[in-house]
Coordinates of C-alpha atoms in Angstrom, one line a residue:
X1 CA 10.7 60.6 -0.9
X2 CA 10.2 57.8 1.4
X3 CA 13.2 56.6 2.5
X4 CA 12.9 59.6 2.2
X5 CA 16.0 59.4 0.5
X6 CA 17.0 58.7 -3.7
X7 CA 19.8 57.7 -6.0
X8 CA 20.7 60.0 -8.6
X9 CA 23.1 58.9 -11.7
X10 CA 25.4 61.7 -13.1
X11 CA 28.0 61.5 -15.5
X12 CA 31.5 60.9 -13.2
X13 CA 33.8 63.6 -12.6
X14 CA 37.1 62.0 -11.9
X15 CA 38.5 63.7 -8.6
X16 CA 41.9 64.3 -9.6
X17 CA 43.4 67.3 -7.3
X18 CA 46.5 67.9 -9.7
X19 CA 44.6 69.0 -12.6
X20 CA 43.3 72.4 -12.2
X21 CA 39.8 73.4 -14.6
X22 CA 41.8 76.2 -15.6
X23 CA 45.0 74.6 -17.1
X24 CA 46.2 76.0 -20.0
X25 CA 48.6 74.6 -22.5
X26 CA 50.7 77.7 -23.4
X27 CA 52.8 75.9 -26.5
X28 CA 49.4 74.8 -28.2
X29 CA 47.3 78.4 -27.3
X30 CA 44.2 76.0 -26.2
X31 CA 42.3 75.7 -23.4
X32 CA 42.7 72.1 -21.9
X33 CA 39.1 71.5 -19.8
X34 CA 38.3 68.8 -16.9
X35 CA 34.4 68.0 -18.4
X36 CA 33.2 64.6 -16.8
X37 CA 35.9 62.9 -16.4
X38 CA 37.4 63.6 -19.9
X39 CA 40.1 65.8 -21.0
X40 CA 39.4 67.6 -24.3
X41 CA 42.3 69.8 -26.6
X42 CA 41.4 71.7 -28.9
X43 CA 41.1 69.4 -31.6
X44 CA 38.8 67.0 -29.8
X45 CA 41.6 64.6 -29.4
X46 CA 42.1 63.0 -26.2
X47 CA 44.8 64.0 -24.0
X48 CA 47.2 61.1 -22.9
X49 CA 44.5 58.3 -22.6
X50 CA 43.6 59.4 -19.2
X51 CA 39.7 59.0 -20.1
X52 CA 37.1 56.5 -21.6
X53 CA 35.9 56.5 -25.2
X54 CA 33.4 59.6 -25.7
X55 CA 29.5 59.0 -24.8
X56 CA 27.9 59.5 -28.1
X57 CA 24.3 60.6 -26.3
X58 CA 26.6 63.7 -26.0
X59 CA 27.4 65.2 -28.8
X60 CA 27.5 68.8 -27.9
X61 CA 31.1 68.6 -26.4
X62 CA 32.7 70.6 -29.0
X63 CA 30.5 73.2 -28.6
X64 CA 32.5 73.4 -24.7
X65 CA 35.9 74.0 -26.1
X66 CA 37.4 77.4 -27.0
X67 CA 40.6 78.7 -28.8
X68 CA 42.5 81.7 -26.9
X69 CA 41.4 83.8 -29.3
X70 CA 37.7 83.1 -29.6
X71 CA 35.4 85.9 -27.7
X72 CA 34.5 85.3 -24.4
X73 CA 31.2 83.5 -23.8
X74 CA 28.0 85.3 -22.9
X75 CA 25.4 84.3 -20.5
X76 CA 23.6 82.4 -23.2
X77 CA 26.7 80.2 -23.8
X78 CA 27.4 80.0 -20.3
X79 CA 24.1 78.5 -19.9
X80 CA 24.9 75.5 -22.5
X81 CA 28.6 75.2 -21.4
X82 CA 27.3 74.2 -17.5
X83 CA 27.6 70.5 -17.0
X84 CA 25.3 70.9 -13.8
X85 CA 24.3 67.1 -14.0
X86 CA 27.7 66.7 -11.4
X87 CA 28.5 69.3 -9.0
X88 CA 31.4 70.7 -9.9
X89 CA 35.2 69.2 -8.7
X90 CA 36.1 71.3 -5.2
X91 CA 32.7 71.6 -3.8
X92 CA 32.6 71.1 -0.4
X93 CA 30.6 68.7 1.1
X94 CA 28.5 71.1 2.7
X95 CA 27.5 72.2 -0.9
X96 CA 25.9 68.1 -1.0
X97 CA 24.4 68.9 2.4
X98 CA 22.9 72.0 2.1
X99 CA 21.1 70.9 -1.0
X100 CA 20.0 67.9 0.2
X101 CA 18.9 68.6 3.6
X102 CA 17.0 71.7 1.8
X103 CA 15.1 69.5 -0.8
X104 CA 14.2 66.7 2.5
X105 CA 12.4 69.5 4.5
X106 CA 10.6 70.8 1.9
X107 CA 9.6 67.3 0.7
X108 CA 8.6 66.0 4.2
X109 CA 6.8 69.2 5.1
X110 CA 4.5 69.9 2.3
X111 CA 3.4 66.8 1.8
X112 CA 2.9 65.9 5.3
X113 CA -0.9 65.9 5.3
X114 CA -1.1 63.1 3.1
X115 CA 1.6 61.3 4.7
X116 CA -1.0 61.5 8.4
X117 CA -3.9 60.2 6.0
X118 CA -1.7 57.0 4.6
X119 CA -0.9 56.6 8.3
X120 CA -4.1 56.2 9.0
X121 CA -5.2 54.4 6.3
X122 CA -2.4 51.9 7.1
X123 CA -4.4 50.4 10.4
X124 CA -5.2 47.0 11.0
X125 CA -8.3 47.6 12.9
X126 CA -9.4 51.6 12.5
X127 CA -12.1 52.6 15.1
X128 CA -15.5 54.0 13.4
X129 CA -14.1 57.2 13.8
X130 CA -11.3 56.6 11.8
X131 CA -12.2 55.1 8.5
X132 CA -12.3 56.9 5.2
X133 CA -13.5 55.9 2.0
X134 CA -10.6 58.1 -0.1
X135 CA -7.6 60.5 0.9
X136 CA -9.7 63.6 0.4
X137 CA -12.8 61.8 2.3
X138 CA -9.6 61.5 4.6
X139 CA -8.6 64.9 5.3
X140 CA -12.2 66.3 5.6
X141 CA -13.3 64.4 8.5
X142 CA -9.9 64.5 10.0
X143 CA -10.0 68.6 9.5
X144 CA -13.8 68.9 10.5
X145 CA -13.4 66.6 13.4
X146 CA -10.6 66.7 15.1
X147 CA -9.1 70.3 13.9
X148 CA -7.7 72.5 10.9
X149 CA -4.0 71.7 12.3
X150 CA -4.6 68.2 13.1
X151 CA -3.3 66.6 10.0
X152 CA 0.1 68.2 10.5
X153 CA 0.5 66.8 14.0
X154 CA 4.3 66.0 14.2
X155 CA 5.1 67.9 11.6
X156 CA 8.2 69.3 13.9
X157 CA 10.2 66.4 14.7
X158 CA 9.7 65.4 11.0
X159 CA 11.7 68.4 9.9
X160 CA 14.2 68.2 12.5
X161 CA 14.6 64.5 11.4
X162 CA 14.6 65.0 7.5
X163 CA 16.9 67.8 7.6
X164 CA 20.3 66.0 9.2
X165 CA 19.0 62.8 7.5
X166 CA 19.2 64.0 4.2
X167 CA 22.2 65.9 4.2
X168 CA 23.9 63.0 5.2
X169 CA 22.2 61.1 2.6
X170 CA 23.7 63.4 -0.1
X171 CA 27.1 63.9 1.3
X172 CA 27.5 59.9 1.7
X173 CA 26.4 59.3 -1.8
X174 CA 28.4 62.5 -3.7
X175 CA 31.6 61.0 -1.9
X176 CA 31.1 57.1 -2.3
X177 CA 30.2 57.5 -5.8
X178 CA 33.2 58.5 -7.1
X179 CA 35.5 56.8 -4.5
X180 CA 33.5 53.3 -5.5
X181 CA 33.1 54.3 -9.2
X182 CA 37.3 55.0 -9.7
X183 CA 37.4 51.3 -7.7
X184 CA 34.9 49.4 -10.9
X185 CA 36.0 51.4 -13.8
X186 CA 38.1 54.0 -13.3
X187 CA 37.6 57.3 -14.8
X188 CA 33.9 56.0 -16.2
X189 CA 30.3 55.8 -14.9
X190 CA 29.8 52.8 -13.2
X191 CA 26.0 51.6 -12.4
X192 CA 26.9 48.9 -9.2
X193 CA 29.1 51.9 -7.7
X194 CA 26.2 54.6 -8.1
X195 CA 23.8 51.8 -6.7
X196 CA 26.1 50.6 -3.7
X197 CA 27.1 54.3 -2.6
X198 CA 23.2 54.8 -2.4
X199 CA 22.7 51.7 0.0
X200 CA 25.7 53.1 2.1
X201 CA 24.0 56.2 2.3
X202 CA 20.3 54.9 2.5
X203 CA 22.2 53.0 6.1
X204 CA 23.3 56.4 7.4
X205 CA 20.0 58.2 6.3
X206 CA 17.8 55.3 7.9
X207 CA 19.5 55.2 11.1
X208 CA 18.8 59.4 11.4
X209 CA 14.8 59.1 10.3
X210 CA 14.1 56.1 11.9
X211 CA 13.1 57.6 15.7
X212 CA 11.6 60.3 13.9
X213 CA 8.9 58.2 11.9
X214 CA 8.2 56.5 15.2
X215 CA 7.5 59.6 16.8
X216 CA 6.0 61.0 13.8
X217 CA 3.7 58.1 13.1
X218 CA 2.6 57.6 16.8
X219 CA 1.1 61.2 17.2
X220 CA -0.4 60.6 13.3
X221 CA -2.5 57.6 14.5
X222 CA -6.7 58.4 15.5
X223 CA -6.8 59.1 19.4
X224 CA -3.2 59.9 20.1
X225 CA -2.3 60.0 23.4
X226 CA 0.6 62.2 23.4
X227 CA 0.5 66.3 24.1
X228 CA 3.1 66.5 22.2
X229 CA 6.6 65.1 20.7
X230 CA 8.5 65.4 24.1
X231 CA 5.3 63.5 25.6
X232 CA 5.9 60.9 23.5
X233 CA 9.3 60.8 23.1
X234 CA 9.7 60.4 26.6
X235 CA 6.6 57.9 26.7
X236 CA 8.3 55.6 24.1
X237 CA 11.7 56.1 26.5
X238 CA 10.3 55.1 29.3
X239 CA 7.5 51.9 28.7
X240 CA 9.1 50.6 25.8
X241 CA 12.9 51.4 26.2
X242 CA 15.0 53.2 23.7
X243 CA 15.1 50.1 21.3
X244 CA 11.4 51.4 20.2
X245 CA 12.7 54.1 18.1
X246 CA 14.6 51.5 16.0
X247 CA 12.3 48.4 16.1
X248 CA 11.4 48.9 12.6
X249 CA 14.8 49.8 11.3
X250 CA 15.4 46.3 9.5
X251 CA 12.7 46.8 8.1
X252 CA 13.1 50.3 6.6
X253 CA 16.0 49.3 5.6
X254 CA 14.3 46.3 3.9
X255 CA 11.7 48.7 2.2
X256 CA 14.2 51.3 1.0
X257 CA 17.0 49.7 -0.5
X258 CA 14.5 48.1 -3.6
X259 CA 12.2 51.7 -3.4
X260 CA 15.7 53.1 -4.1
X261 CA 16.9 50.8 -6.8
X262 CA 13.0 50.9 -8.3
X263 CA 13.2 55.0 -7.9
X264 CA 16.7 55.4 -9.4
X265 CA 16.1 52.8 -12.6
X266 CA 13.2 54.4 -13.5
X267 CA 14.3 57.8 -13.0
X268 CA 17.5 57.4 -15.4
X269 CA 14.9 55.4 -17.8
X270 CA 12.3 58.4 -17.9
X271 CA 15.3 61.2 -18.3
X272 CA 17.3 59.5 -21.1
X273 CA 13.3 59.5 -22.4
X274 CA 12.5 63.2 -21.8
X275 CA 15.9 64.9 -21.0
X276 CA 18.7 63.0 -23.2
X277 CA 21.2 65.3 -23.1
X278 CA 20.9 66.4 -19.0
X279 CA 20.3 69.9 -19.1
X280 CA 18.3 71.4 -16.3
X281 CA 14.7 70.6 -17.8
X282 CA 12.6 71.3 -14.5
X283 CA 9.3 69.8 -16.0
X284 CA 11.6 66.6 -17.0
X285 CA 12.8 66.4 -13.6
X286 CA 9.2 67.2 -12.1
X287 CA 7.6 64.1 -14.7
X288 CA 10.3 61.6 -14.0
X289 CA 10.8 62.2 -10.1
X290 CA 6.6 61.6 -10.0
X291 CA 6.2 58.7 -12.1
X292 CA 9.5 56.9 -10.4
X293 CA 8.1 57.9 -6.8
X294 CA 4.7 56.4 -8.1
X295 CA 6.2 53.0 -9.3
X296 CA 8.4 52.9 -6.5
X297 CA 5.5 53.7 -3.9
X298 CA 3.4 51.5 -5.4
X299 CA 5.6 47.9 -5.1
X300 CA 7.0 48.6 -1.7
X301 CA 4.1 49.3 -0.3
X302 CA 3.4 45.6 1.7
X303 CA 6.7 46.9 3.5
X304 CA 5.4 50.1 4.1
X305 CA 2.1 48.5 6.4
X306 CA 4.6 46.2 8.2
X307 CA 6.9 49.7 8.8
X308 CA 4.2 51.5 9.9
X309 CA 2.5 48.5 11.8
X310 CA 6.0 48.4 13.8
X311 CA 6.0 51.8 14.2
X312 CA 3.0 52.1 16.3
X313 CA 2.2 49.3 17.3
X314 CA -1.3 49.3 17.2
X315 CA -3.2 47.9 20.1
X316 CA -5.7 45.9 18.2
X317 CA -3.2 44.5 16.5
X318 CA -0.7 43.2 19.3
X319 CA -3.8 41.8 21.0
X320 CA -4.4 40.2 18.2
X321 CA -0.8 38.4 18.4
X322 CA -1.4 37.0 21.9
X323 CA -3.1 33.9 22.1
X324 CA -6.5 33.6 23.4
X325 CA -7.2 37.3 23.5
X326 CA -10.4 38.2 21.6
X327 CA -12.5 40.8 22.2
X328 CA -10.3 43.4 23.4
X329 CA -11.0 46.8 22.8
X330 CA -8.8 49.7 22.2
X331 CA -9.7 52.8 23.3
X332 CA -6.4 54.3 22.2
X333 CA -4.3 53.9 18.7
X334 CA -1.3 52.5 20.0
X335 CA 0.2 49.7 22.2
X336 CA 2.0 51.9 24.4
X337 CA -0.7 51.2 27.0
X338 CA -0.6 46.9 26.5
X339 CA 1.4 45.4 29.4
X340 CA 4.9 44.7 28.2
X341 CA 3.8 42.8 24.6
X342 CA 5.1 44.2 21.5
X343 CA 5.2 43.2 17.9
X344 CA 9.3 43.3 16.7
X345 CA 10.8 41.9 13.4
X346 CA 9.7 41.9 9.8
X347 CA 8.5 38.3 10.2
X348 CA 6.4 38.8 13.0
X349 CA 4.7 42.0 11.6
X350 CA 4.0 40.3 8.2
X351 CA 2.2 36.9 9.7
X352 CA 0.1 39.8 11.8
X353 CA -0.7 41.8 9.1
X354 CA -1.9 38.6 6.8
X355 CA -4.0 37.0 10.1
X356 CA -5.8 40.2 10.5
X357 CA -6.5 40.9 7.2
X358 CA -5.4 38.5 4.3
X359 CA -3.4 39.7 1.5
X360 CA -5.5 42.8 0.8
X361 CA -4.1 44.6 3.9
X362 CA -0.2 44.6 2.7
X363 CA -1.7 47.2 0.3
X364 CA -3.7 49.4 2.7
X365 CA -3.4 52.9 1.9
X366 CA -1.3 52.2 -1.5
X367 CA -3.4 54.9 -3.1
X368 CA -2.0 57.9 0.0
X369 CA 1.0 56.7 -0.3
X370 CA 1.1 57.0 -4.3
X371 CA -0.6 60.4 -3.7
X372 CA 2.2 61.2 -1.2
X373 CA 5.2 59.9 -3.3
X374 CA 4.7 61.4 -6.9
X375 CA 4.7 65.2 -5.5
X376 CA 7.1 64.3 -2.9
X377 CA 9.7 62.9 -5.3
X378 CA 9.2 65.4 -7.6
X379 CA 9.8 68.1 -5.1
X380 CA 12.5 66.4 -3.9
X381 CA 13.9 66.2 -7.4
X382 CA 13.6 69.5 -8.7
X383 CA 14.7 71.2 -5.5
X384 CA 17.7 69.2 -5.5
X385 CA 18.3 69.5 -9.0
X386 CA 17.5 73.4 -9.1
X387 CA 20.4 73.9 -6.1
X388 CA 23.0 72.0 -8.0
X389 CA 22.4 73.9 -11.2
X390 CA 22.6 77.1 -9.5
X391 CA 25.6 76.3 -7.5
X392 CA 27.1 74.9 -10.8
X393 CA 26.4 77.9 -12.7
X394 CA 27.8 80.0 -10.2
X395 CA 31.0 78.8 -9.3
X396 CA 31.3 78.8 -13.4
X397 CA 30.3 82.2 -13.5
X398 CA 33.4 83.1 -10.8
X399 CA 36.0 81.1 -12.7
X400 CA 35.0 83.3 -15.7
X401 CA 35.6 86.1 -14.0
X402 CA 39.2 85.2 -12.3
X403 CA 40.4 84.4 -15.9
X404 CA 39.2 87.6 -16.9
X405 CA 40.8 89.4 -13.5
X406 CA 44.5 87.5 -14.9
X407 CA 44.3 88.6 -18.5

């Protein structure tokens, strides 16, 4: 996921510590449950007017509630009583981290390839060795001329970045979403506090990934100069200053919040399509995540060149920005060699991008990145989604079975 980060909607669990999931109203002999936000007796009545009117996209609530005396529910019914869509109240926030952190690596990591061809396919000014007709036209040259383990140069300090960066993302958003959403409408879903607890959290994961997509992009670019990712970390450190690692930042951030809000609409759009009542569906997850990642991809891209173009600072292209220069060659991919010029700031990086090539360049390498995003997304989405319904289902599974301890 590119900002590597996405929004996801749930139905709001109010986080009210002084009602327990397992409260039982003794004078009544019905089970009282905490579903969503909404308390339910046995008659489907709404307790005390503590909760909004019922969704009518969910009309399988009654099939949740129980009477003391019916039989306890098998596997099959615990399967359709799971309302996995929110994690469940109590869950620690290493539960949101674990999950995320988990579904970032394996996003980042096995779609890396392709994320070192839409690098490449991103330059200003490629050398002759360096320019590729398609992604796989791409990889083969890259693979038969430069090395089988070339196109996952970096791949490390990608992990080590997505990791931390995601978690965070998730814990941020799990926590502002229902301190922001009780704020707008209390005890409801709320769309502007989903979308400004994913902003917050897009902030916190930015600031992690940003020195890791400089690093990350530097030793992705034709003719790197680096050994390694302590060779060029301490390269950057030392010619550039530490500022380098977050020279692009304003602009990531400027890229991911509407690749979020573009992700997350079309998401929600594509489920309430293919997965109306939010069950785990892991091929409606796996089809919305890639068409949304697509879409997303696909319009932010322009922001994506001027990231990237930041990121590296390609020589050609910094020469390009200094007046008179012409004819300069450049022997090696970035700028880190160019005396004490750099390109900084979204503005400067777009009138660069247009001078050296029009408006066609803001979309080079739109086809990687939409090759990179829809798996990526969809990764991202399933393994994310997959962890929640587990951890749903089995902290269900144990409250079943503490009842059943008491009786």
């Amino acid at each position: 996921m590119e900002a590597n980060g996405f929004v996801s909607r749930r139905r709001m669990s109010v986080d009210t510590p002084s009602v327990d999931a397992g409260v039982t109203a003794g004078a009544a002999g019905a089970d009282i449950r905490w579903l969503g936000g909404r308390i339910l007796d046995a008659t489907e009545g709404f307790v005390g007017g503590l909760s909004p009117p019922r969704i009518t996209a969910e009309p399988d609530f009654a099939a949740v509630l129980q009477l003391r005396a019916a039989p306890e529910p098998t596997v099959a019914a615990i399967e359709t009583e799971i309302d996995y869509e929110g994690l469940p109240q109590g869950v620690a926030t290493s539960t949101h981290m674990l999950a995320g952190a988990v579904a970032g690596i394996m996003e980042h990591c096995l779609m890396y390839p392709i994320d070192c061809v839409k690098t490449r396919m991103q330059s200003l000014q490629p050398e002759p060795g360096a320019r590729y007709r398609n992604v796989m036209d791409a990889l083969r040259q890259i693979v038969r001329t430069e090395g089988v383990w070339r196109p996952v140069r970096g791949l490390n300090v990608m992990a080590i970045g997505a990791g931390p960066a995601h978690a965070l993302y998730f814990a941020c958003y799990e926590k502002l979403k229902f301190s922001l959403s009780n704020m707008v409408h209390p005890g409801a879903n709320s769309h502007f506090a989903n979308g400004m607890a994913g902003c917050m959290a897009t902030v916190l994961h930015d600031a992690i990934m940003n020195p890791a997509e400089v690093v990350k992009q530097r030793m992705q670019m034709y003719n790197s100069p680096y050994r390694g990712v302590s060779d060029c970390v301490g390269s950057i450190w030392k010619r550039e200053g530490p500022g380098a690692f977050y020279r692009s930042y304003t602009t990531q951030l400027t890229m991911n919040v509407p690749f979020q809000a573009l992700h997350f609409m079309t998401y929600e759009y594509l489920q309430e399509l293919l997965n109306p009542h939010r069950q785990y569906n892991p091929s409606s997850h796996v089809i919305s995540g890639a068409l949304a990642g697509a879409i997303a991809a696909a319009a932010t891209t322009p922001l994506d060149v001027c990231k990237t173009l930041l990121n590296t600072q390609e020589a050609l292209a910094v020469h390009a920005e200094v007046p008179g220069a012409v004819g300069v060659g450049a022997g090696v991919g970035t700028a880190s060699a160019t005396a004490g010029r750099h390109i900084s700031g979204l503005g400067e990086a777009f009138r660069t991008v247009y001078r050296m090539g029009g408006g066609a360049a803001f979309f080079k390498g739109v086809q990687a990145r939409i090759i990179y995003q829809m798996p990526s997304t969809a990764i991202s989405w399933s393994v994310y989604e997959f962890f929640k319904y587990v951890i749903t289902k089995r902290q269900f599974e144990r409250r079943l079975h503490h009842r059943d301890g008491e009786k």
